[in-house]
GROMACS .gro file of C-alpha atoms in nm:
model
   83
    1UNK     CA    1   0.000   0.000   0.000
    2UNK     CA    2   0.116   0.349  -0.066
    3UNK     CA    3  -0.031   0.699  -0.076
    4UNK     CA    4  -0.397   0.671   0.041
    5UNK     CA    5  -0.500   0.954  -0.194
    6UNK     CA    6  -0.327   0.844  -0.516
    7UNK     CA    7  -0.215   0.488  -0.592
    8UNK     CA    8   0.115   0.442  -0.774
    9UNK     CA    9   0.259   0.143  -0.960
   10UNK     CA   10   0.637   0.110  -0.927
   11UNK     CA   11   0.800  -0.087  -1.207
   12UNK     CA   12   1.137  -0.265  -1.197
   13UNK     CA   13   1.342  -0.468  -1.443
   14UNK     CA   14   1.504  -0.791  -1.319
   15UNK     CA   15   1.854  -0.875  -1.439
   16UNK     CA   16   1.824  -1.253  -1.459
   17UNK     CA   17   2.203  -1.300  -1.457
   18UNK     CA   18   2.270  -1.110  -1.135
   19UNK     CA   19   1.931  -1.106  -0.964
   20UNK     CA   20   1.949  -0.727  -0.932
   21UNK     CA   21   1.645  -0.503  -0.974
   22UNK     CA   22   1.666  -0.176  -1.167
   23UNK     CA   23   1.392   0.082  -1.107
   24UNK     CA   24   1.221   0.187  -1.433
   25UNK     CA   25   0.986   0.435  -1.273
   26UNK     CA   26   0.639   0.488  -1.140
   27UNK     CA   27   0.301   0.531  -1.313
   28UNK     CA   28  -0.041   0.639  -1.192
   29UNK     CA   29  -0.248   0.358  -1.038
   30UNK     CA   30  -0.568   0.559  -0.987
   31UNK     CA   31  -0.734   0.781  -0.730
   32UNK     CA   32  -0.746   0.640  -0.380
   33UNK     CA   33  -0.564   0.377  -0.178
   34UNK     CA   34  -0.421   0.076  -0.360
   35UNK     CA   35  -0.549  -0.262  -0.241
   36UNK     CA   36  -0.388  -0.502  -0.486
   37UNK     CA   37  -0.232  -0.544  -0.828
   38UNK     CA   38  -0.189  -0.813  -1.092
   39UNK     CA   39  -0.025  -0.829  -1.433
   40UNK     CA   40  -0.138  -0.973  -1.766
   41UNK     CA   41   0.013  -1.001  -2.111
   42UNK     CA   42  -0.220  -0.996  -2.410
   43UNK     CA   43  -0.121  -0.974  -2.778
   44UNK     CA   44   0.232  -0.873  -2.684
   45UNK     CA   45   0.125  -0.589  -2.453
   46UNK     CA   46   0.173  -0.575  -2.078
   47UNK     CA   47  -0.110  -0.459  -1.849
   48UNK     CA   48  -0.133  -0.392  -1.478
   49UNK     CA   49  -0.469  -0.413  -1.303
   50UNK     CA   50  -0.464  -0.169  -1.013
   51UNK     CA   51  -0.729  -0.260  -0.755
   52UNK     CA   52  -0.837   0.029  -0.537
   53UNK     CA   53  -0.981  -0.009  -0.189
   54UNK     CA   54  -1.312   0.155  -0.284
   55UNK     CA   55  -1.385  -0.109  -0.550
   56UNK     CA   56  -1.251   0.044  -0.871
   57UNK     CA   57  -1.009  -0.151  -1.091
   58UNK     CA   58  -0.796   0.031  -1.347
   59UNK     CA   59  -0.642  -0.153  -1.640
   60UNK     CA   60  -0.316   0.027  -1.714
   61UNK     CA   61  -0.116  -0.048  -2.029
   62UNK     CA   62   0.255  -0.046  -1.944
   63UNK     CA   63   0.503   0.056  -2.211
   64UNK     CA   64   0.849  -0.050  -2.100
   65UNK     CA   65   1.143   0.139  -2.240
   66UNK     CA   66   1.503   0.047  -2.184
   67UNK     CA   67   1.535   0.282  -1.888
   68UNK     CA   68   1.180   0.410  -1.826
   69UNK     CA   69   0.815   0.311  -1.812
   70UNK     CA   70   0.498   0.482  -1.930
   71UNK     CA   71   0.145   0.394  -1.824
   72UNK     CA   72  -0.194   0.466  -1.978
   73UNK     CA   73  -0.530   0.376  -1.824
   74UNK     CA   74  -0.724   0.192  -2.095
   75UNK     CA   75  -1.023   0.066  -1.894
   76UNK     CA   76  -1.201   0.118  -1.562
   77UNK     CA   77  -1.411  -0.147  -1.389
   78UNK     CA   78  -1.630  -0.115  -1.080
   79UNK     CA   79  -1.672  -0.392  -0.820
   80UNK     CA   80  -1.875  -0.417  -0.506
   81UNK     CA   81  -1.642  -0.314  -0.225
   82UNK     CA   82  -1.604  -0.465   0.120
   83UNK     CA   83  -1.805  -0.313   0.407
   0.00000   0.00000   0.00000
């Protein structure tokens, strides 16, 4: 969990030879407190699903550069939230 007012997705690249992580950056994960995240790959594109505590889920397309990351929200879903 991070900032309760604005969720952020931090993205890292794993060097599989050394096991070291290199920070690529941070993208917007939506308004409100983050509650969970998952990743999916579809048709060669990488997506993060940012789950917010109030029941909204943002599908964020991640564009990974060599040394940076960009994110664009491509869909918003609404779920029933916990009491």
